[in-house]
XYZ file of C-alpha atoms in Angstrom:
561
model
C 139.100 71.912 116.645
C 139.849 75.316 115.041
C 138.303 77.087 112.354
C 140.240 76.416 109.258
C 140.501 72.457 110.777
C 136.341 72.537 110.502
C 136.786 73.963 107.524
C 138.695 71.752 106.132
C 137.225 68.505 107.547
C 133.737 69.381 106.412
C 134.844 70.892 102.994
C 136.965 68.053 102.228
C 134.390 65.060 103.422
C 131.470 66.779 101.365
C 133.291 67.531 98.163
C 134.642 63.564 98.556
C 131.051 62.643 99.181
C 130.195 63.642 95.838
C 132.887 62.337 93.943
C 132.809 59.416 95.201
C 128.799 59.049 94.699
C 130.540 60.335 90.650
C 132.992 57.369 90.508
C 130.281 54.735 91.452
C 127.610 56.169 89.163
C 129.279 54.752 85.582
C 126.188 54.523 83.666
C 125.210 57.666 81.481
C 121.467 57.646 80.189
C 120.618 58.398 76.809
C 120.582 62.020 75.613
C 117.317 63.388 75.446
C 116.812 64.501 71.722
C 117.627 67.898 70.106
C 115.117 70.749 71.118
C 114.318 69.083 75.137
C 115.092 71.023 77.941
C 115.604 69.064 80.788
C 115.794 71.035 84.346
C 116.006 70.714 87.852
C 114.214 73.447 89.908
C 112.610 72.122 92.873
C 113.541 69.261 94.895
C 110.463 66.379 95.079
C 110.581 62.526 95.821
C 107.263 62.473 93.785
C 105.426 65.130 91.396
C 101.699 66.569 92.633
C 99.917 67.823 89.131
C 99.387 71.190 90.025
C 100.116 74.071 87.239
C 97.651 76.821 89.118
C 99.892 80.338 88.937
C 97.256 81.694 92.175
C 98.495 79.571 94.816
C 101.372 79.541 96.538
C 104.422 79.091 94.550
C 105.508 76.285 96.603
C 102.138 74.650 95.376
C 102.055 74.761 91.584
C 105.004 72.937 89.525
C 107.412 75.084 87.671
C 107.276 77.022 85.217
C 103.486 77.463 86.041
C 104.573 81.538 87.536
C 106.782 81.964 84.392
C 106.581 79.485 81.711
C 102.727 78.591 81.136
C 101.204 81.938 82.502
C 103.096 85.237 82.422
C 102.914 88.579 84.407
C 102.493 92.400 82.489
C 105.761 93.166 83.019
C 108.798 91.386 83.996
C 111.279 92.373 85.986
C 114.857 91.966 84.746
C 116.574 91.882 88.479
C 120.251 92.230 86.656
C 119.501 95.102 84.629
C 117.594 96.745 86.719
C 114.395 96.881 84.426
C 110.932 96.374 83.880
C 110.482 95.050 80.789
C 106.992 95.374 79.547
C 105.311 91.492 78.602
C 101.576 90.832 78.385
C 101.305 94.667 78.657
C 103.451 97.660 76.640
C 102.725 100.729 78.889
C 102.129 101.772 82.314
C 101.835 105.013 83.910
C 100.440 107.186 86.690
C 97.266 109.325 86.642
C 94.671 111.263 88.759
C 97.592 112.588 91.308
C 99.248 109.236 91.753
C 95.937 107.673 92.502
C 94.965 105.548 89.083
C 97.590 103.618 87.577
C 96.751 102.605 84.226
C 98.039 99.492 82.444
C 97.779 99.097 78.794
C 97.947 95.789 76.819
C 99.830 93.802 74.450
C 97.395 93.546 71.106
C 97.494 90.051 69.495
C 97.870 88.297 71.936
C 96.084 85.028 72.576
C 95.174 82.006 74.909
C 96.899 78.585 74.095
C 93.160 77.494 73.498
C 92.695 80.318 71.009
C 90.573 83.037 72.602
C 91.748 86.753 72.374
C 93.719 87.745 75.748
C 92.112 91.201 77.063
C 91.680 93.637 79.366
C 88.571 91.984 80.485
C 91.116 88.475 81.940
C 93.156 91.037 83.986
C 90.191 92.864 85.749
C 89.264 89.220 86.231
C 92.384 88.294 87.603
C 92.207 90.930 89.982
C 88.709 90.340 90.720
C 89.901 86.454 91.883
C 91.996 88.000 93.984
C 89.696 90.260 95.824
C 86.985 87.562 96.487
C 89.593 84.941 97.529
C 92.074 86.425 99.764
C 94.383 83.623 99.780
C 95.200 84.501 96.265
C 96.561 87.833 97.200
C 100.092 86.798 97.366
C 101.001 90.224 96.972
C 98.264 92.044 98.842
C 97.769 93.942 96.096
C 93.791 94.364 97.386
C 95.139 95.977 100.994
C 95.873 99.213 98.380
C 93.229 98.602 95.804
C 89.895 100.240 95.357
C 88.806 98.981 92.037
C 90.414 97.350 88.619
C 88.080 98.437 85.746
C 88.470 97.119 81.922
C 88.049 100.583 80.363
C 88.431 98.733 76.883
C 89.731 95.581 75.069
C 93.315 96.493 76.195
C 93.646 99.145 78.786
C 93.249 98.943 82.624
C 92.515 101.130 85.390
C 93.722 100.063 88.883
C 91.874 103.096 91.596
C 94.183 103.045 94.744
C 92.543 104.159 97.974
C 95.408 106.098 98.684
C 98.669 106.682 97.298
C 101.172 104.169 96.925
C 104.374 103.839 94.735
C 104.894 100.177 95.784
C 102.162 99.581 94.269
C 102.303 99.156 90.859
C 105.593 96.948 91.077
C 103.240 94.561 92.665
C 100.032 95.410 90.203
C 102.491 94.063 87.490
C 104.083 91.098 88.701
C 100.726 89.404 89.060
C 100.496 86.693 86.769
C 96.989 86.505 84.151
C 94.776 83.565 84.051
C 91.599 83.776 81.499
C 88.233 84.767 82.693
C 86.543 82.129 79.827
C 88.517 79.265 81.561
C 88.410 80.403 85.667
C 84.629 82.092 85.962
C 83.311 78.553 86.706
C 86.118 77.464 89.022
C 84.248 76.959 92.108
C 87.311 76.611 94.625
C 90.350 78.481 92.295
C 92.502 77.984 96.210
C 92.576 74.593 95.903
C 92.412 74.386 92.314
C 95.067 72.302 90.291
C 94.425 73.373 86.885
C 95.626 70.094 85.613
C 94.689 71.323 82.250
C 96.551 74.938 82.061
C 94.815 77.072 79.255
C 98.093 80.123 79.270
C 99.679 82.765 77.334
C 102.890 81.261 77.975
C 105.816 79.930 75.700
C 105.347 76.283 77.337
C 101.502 74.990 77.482
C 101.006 71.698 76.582
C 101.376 68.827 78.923
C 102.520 66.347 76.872
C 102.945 63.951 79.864
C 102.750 63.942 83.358
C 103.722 60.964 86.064
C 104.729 60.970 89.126
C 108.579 60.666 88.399
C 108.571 63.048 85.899
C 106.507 65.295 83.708
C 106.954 67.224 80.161
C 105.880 70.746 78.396
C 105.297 71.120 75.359
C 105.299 74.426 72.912
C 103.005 76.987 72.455
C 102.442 76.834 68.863
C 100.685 79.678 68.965
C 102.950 81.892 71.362
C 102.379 85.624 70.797
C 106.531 85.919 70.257
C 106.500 84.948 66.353
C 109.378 82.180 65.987
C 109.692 81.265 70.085
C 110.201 79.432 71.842
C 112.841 77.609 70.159
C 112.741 74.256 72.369
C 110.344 72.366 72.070
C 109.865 70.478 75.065
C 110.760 71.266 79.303
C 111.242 67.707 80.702
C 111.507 67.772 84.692
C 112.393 64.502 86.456
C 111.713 64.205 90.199
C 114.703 63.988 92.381
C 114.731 63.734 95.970
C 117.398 65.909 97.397
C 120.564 68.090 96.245
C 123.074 65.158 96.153
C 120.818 62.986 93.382
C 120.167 66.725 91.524
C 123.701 67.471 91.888
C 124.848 63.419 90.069
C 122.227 64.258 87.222
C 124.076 67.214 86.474
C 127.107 66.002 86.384
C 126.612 62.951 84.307
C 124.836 65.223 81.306
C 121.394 64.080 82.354
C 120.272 67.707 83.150
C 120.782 71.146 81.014
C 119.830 73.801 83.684
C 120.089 73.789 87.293
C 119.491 75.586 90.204
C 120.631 74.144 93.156
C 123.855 74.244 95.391
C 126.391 72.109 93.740
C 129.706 71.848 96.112
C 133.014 72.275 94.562
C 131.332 73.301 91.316
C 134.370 73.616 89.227
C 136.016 70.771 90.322
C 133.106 67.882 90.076
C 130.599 69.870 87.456
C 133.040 71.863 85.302
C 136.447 70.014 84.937
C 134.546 67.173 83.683
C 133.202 69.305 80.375
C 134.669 71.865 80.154
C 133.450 72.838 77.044
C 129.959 72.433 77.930
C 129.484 72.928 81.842
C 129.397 76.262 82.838
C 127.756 78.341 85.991
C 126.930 81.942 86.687
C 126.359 82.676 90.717
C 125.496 86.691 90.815
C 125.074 87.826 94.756
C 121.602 89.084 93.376
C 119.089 86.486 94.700
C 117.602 87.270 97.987
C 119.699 87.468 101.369
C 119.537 84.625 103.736
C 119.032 85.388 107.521
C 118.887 83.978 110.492
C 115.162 84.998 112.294
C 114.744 84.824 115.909
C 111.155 84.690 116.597
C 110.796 87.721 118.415
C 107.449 87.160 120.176
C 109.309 84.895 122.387
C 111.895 85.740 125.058
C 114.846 86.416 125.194
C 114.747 87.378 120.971
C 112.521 90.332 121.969
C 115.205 91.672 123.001
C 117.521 93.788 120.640
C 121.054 92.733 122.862
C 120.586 89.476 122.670
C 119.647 89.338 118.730
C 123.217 91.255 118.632
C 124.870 88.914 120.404
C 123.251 85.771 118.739
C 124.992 87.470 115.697
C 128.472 87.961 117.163
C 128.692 84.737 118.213
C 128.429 83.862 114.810
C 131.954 83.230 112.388
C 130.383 84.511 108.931
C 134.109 83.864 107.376
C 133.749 79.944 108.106
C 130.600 80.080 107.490
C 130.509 81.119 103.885
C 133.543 78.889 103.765
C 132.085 75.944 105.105
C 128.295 75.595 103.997
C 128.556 77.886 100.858
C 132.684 77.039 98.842
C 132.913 80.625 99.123
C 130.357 81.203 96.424
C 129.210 84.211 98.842
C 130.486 86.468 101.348
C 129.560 87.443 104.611
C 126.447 89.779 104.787
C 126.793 93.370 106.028
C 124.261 94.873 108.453
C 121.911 96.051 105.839
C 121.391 92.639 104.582
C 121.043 94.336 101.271
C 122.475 91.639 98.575
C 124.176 93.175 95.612
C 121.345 93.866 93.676
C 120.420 96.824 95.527
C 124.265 98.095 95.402
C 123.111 101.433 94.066
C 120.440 102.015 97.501
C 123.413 100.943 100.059
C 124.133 103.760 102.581
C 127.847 103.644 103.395
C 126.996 105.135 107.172
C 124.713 102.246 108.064
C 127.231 99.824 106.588
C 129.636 101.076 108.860
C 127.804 101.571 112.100
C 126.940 97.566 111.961
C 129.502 96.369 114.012
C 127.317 93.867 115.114
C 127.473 91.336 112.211
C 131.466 90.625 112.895
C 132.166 87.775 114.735
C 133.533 88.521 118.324
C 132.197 85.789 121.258
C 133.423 88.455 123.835
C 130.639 91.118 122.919
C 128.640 88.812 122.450
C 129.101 86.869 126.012
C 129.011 90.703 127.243
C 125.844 91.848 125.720
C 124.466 88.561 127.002
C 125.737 89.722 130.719
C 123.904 92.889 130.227
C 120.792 91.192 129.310
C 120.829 89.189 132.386
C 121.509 85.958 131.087
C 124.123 84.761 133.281
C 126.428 81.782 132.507
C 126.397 79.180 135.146
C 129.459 77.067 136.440
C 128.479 74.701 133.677
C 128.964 77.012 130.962
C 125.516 77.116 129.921
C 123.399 80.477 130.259
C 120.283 80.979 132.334
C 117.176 83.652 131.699
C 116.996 85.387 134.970
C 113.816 83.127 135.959
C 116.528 80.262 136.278
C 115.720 78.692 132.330
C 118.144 77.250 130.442
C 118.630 78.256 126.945
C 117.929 75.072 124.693
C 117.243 75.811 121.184
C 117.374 74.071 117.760
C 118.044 75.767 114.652
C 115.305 74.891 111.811
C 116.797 73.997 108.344
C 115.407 72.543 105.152
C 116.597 68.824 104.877
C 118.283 68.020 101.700
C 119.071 71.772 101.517
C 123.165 71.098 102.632
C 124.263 74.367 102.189
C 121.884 75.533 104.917
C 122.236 72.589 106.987
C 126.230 72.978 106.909
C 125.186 76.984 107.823
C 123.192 75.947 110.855
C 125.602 73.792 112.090
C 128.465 76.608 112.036
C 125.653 78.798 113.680
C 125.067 76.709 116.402
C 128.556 75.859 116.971
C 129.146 79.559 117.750
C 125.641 79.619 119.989
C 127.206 76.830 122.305
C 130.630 78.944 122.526
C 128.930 81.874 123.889
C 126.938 79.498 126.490
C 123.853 78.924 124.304
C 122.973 75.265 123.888
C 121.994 74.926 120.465
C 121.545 72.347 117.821
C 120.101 71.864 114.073
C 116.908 70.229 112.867
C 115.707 69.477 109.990
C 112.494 68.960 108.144
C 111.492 68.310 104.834
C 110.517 71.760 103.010
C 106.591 71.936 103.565
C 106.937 70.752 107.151
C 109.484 73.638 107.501
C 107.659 76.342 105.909
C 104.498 75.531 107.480
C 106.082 75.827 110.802
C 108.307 78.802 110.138
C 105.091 80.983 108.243
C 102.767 79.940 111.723
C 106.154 81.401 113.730
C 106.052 77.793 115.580
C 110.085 77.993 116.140
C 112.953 79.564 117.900
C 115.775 79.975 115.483
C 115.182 79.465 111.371
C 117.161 79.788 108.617
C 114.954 81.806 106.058
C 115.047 83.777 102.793
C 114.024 87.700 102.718
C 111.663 89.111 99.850
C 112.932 91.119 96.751
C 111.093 93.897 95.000
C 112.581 96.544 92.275
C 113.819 98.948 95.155
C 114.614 97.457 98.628
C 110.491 98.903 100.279
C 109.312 95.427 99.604
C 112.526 93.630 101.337
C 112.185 96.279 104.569
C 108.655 95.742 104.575
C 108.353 92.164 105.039
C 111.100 92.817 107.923
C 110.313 94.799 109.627
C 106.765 96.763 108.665
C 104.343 96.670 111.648
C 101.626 96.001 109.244
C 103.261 92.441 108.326
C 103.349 91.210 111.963
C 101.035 87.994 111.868
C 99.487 86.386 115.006
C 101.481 83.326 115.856
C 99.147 80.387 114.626
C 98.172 82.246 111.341
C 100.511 81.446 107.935
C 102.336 84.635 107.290
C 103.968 85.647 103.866
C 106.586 86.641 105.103
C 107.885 88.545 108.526
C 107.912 84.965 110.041
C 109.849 86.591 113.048
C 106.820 88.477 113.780
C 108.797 92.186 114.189
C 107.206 95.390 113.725
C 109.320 98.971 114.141
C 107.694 101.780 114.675
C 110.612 104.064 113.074
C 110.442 101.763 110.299
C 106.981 101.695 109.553
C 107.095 105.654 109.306
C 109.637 105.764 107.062
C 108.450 102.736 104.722
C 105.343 105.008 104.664
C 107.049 108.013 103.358
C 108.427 105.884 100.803
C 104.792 105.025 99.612
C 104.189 107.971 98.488
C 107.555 109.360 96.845
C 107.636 109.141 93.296
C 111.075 110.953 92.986
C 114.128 108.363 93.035
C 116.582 110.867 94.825
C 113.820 111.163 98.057
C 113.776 107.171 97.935
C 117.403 106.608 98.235
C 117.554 109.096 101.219
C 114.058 106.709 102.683
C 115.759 103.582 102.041
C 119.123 104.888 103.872
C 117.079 105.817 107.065
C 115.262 102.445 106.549
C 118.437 100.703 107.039
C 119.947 102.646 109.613
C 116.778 101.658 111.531
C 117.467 98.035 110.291
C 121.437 98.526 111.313
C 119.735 99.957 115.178
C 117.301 97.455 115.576
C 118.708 94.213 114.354
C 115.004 92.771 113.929
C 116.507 89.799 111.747
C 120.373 88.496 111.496
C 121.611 88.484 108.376
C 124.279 85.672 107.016
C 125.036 86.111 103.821
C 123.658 87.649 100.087
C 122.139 84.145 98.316
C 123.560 83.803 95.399
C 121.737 82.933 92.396
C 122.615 79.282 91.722
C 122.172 78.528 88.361
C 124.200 75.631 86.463
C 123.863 74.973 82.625
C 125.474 72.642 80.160
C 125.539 73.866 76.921
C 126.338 70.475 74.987
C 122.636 70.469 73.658
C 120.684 73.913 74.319
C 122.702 77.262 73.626
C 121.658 80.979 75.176
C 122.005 80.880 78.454
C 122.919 84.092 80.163
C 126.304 84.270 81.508
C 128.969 86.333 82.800
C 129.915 87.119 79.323
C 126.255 87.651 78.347
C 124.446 88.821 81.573
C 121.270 89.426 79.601
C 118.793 87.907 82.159
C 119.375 86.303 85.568
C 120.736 82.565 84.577
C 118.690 80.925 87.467
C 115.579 79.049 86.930
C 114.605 80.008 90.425
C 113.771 83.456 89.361
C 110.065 83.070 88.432
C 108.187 85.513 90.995
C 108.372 88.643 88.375
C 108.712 86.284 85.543
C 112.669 86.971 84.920
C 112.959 83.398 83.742
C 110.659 84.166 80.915
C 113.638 85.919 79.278
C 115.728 83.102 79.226
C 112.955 80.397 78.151
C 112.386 82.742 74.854
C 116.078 83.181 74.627
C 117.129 79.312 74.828
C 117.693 77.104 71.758
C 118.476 73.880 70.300
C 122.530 73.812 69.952
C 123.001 74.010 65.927
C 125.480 70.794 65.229
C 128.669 71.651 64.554
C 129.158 74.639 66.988
């Protein structure tokens, strides 16, 4: 079948899918009341009360990153700027080797107590004596974190580095008065969140769904406006996806196929999306400890053989594009370098490169059209995917439909998110579908792709670098970078970084995510927008607390407007 028929066929039966799961589903439930926002984040058959902001993030419910705690500063990724939150200032002394933090007066705990310097050094403290806490590794650069009053802190670096103190103030704050006698804070599950967030209350908690309720004493005089986050448990995209259609959700992030044709035609006046290229780029990782992917030829030909065009046109409604051989998404726009861009031939789709690159690296393609390692193997490989994630499934079927063109026998499987992400952060695959990591220059998305530093033993849960690839050109170069302050000498770094990244192929990118987020402004007003691109519109955008701007933003939708 060709292209455009695959298309087509798949396009077609998924969008029909959908409507026709619409045109069964006649019942509408009852509006929640004025002032309850109800969302749809993350994807569970059954909610696990968990609201600790140390763990993973795949651990703790949302808004427990953004939401019920908060960060010092937040990181507005469509402006481009740090806005400052639980602390006001921030600035370099000592030669680049203190950074100094100072914080927000007036601010309190949802249990009353003062907030102060003394919770961050805390914090920080956790995060030294529990490693597993140190989501950001913030203690691999950090000498000491010192109170040196009720609001201002001193973070000693044992060397210098920039990086740094984007990381420093991402970290979210929990209260030393409420964690000192926390035994275990790893496994903890804080069932009973004492925050300095907008939403702190659990007013209810099962394991169908769960409520927030307001701060009433929120540092932000007047906010939030809503009074209550309501999150019901739903299983997959498809039963997210009906709940949003049929009013029963206000803000979304998932993948919702044909979006203006099943979500917005049927409200026009209330259903609205915003899908900026800005959220991180998904790739295609090769676990490079294993042969043949430790080899640079064949990563470039597993990426030739690939049809980005149908891809993006098949798993994604064209809500993307086809990455370039940075994988920079467009939120680094201003750091791409135009000669790397170009010299990345390799990301276009041509089989008969990639069949000849796979020639060169001696594996040969029988008389039954299936390749051979030299030692006589066949290549069998499955693709790992999230199940109930259909855009990627959909991707990794077009990926290994182009695999098994070029002589490569591969097929998709799925498994249910933590299965997946335990296997893909031990680097227990071949092929994954995968996300990359986003900072507020692209160091930290280079770094955890190629930085020797990040390369994990296979066995031991990795951050991030799941394909297990260190450069050695790369390394130097993301070390230069830690210790230029000057933006002009980091835009000349980052374009060697990616002409290293454009050389060495370490990961393949697909395409720039884009940042799914659906609203429906019949009830709650504020949401950011094309026409008001205030804030990223996704709820998925917790890490450096972006999605605090929009929960102190949103309001009940006055009656008559």
């Amino acid at each position: 079948m060709a292209p455009r028929a695959v298309r087509v066929v798949v396009v077609l039966a998924t969008a029909a899918a959908l409507a026709f799961a619409i045109a069964g589903c006649a019942r509408r439930r009852e509006a929640p009341p004025s002032g309850v926002l109800v969302v749809s984040q993350e994807q569970q058959g059954s909610w696990v009360r968990n609201f600790n902001p140390l763990t993973t993030a795949t651990a703790a419910r949302w808004p427990t990153m953004a939401g019920i705690y908060e960060p010092l500063f937040v990181f507005n990724s469509v402006k481009g700027t740090s806005v400052p939150w639980l602390a006001t200032a921030r600035e370099w002394r000592e030669g680049n080797r203190v950074f100094r933090v100072t914080m927000r007066a007036g601010v309190r705990w949802s249990d009353g107590q003062a907030f102060t310097a003394r919770d961050v050094a805390f914090t920080f403290g956790l995060l030294k004596r529990f490693p597993a806490l140190d989501r950001r590794g913030v203690w691999g650069f950090l000498e000491s974190v010192k109170a040196v009053d009720e609001h201002t802190v001193d973070f000693r670096f044992k060397r210098i580095f920039i990086p740094g103190a984007d990381e420093i103030v991402a970290q979210q704050i929990v209260p030393e008065h409420d964690w000192s006698s926390v035994k275990d804070p790893v496994s903890f599950a804080n069932e009973h969140p004492v925050a300095t967030g907008p939403f702190t209350v659990v007013k209810t908690f099962e394991n169908q769904v769960y409520e927030l309720g307001r701060n009433p004493d929120y540092w932000q005089a007047g906010l939030p406006k809503l009074e209550t986050l309501r999150f019901p448990a739903y299983p997959g995209n498809d039963r997210a996806n009906l709940a949003l259609v049929f009013d029963e959700v206000d803000w979304a992030g998932n993948f919702v196929p044909a979006i203006d044709r099943v979500f917005v035609n049927r409200r026009p006046d209330a259903h609205g999306y915003w899908f900026p290229l800005t959220g991180s780029s998904i790739f295609l990782y090769a676990n490079t400890t294993r042969a043949p992917f430790d080899d640079v030829r064949v990563r470039k030909a597993l990426s030739m053989a690939i049809d980005r065009e149908l891809l993006v046109d098949v798993a994604l409604y064209r809500y993307s594009k086809p990455a370039d051989a940075t994988g920079l998404s467009d939120a680094y726009s201003t750091w791409r370098d135009s000669i790397a861009v170009a010299s990345g031939d390799w990301v276009h789709h041509d089989a008969t490169r990639a069949a000849a690159l796979l020639d060169e690296a001696g594996i040969k393609r029988g008389a039954d059209g299936k390749r051979r390692l030299p030692d006589g193997k066949a290549l069998n490989y499955e693709i790992y995917a999230v199940s109930g994630w259909s855009d990627w499934v959909r991707a990794a079927q077009v990926i290994a439909r182009g695999l098994r063109e070029v002589g490569i026998d591969a097929t998709v499987r799925t498994y249910d998110f933590s299965a997946w992400f335990q296997r893909v952060q031990e680097g227990n695959f071949d092929l994954t579908l995968g996300w990359s990591f986003e900072g507020p220059t692209p160091y930290t998305f280079y770094q955890w792709l190629m930085a020797a530093a990040t390369v994990k033993p296979t066995g031991e849960a990795s951050m991030g670098n799941w394909h297990r690839y260190g450069s050695a050109a790369a390394t130097r170069a993301l070390a230069a970078f830690e210790v230029e302050a000057d933006s002009l000498a980091q835009h000349r770094l980052c374009a060697e970084l990616q002409r290293v990244f454009v050389a060495e192929a370490p990961a393949i990118p697909l395409y720039p995510n884009p940042s799914w987020a659906e609203y429906n402004t019949a009830r709650t007003e504020g949401f950011p927008s094309r026409e008001d691109p205030y804030a990223d519109a996704s709820p998925n955008k917790y890490d450096r607390g972006e999605v605090l701007l929009v929960l102190t933003r949103l309001a009940p939708r006055q009656v008559g407007r």
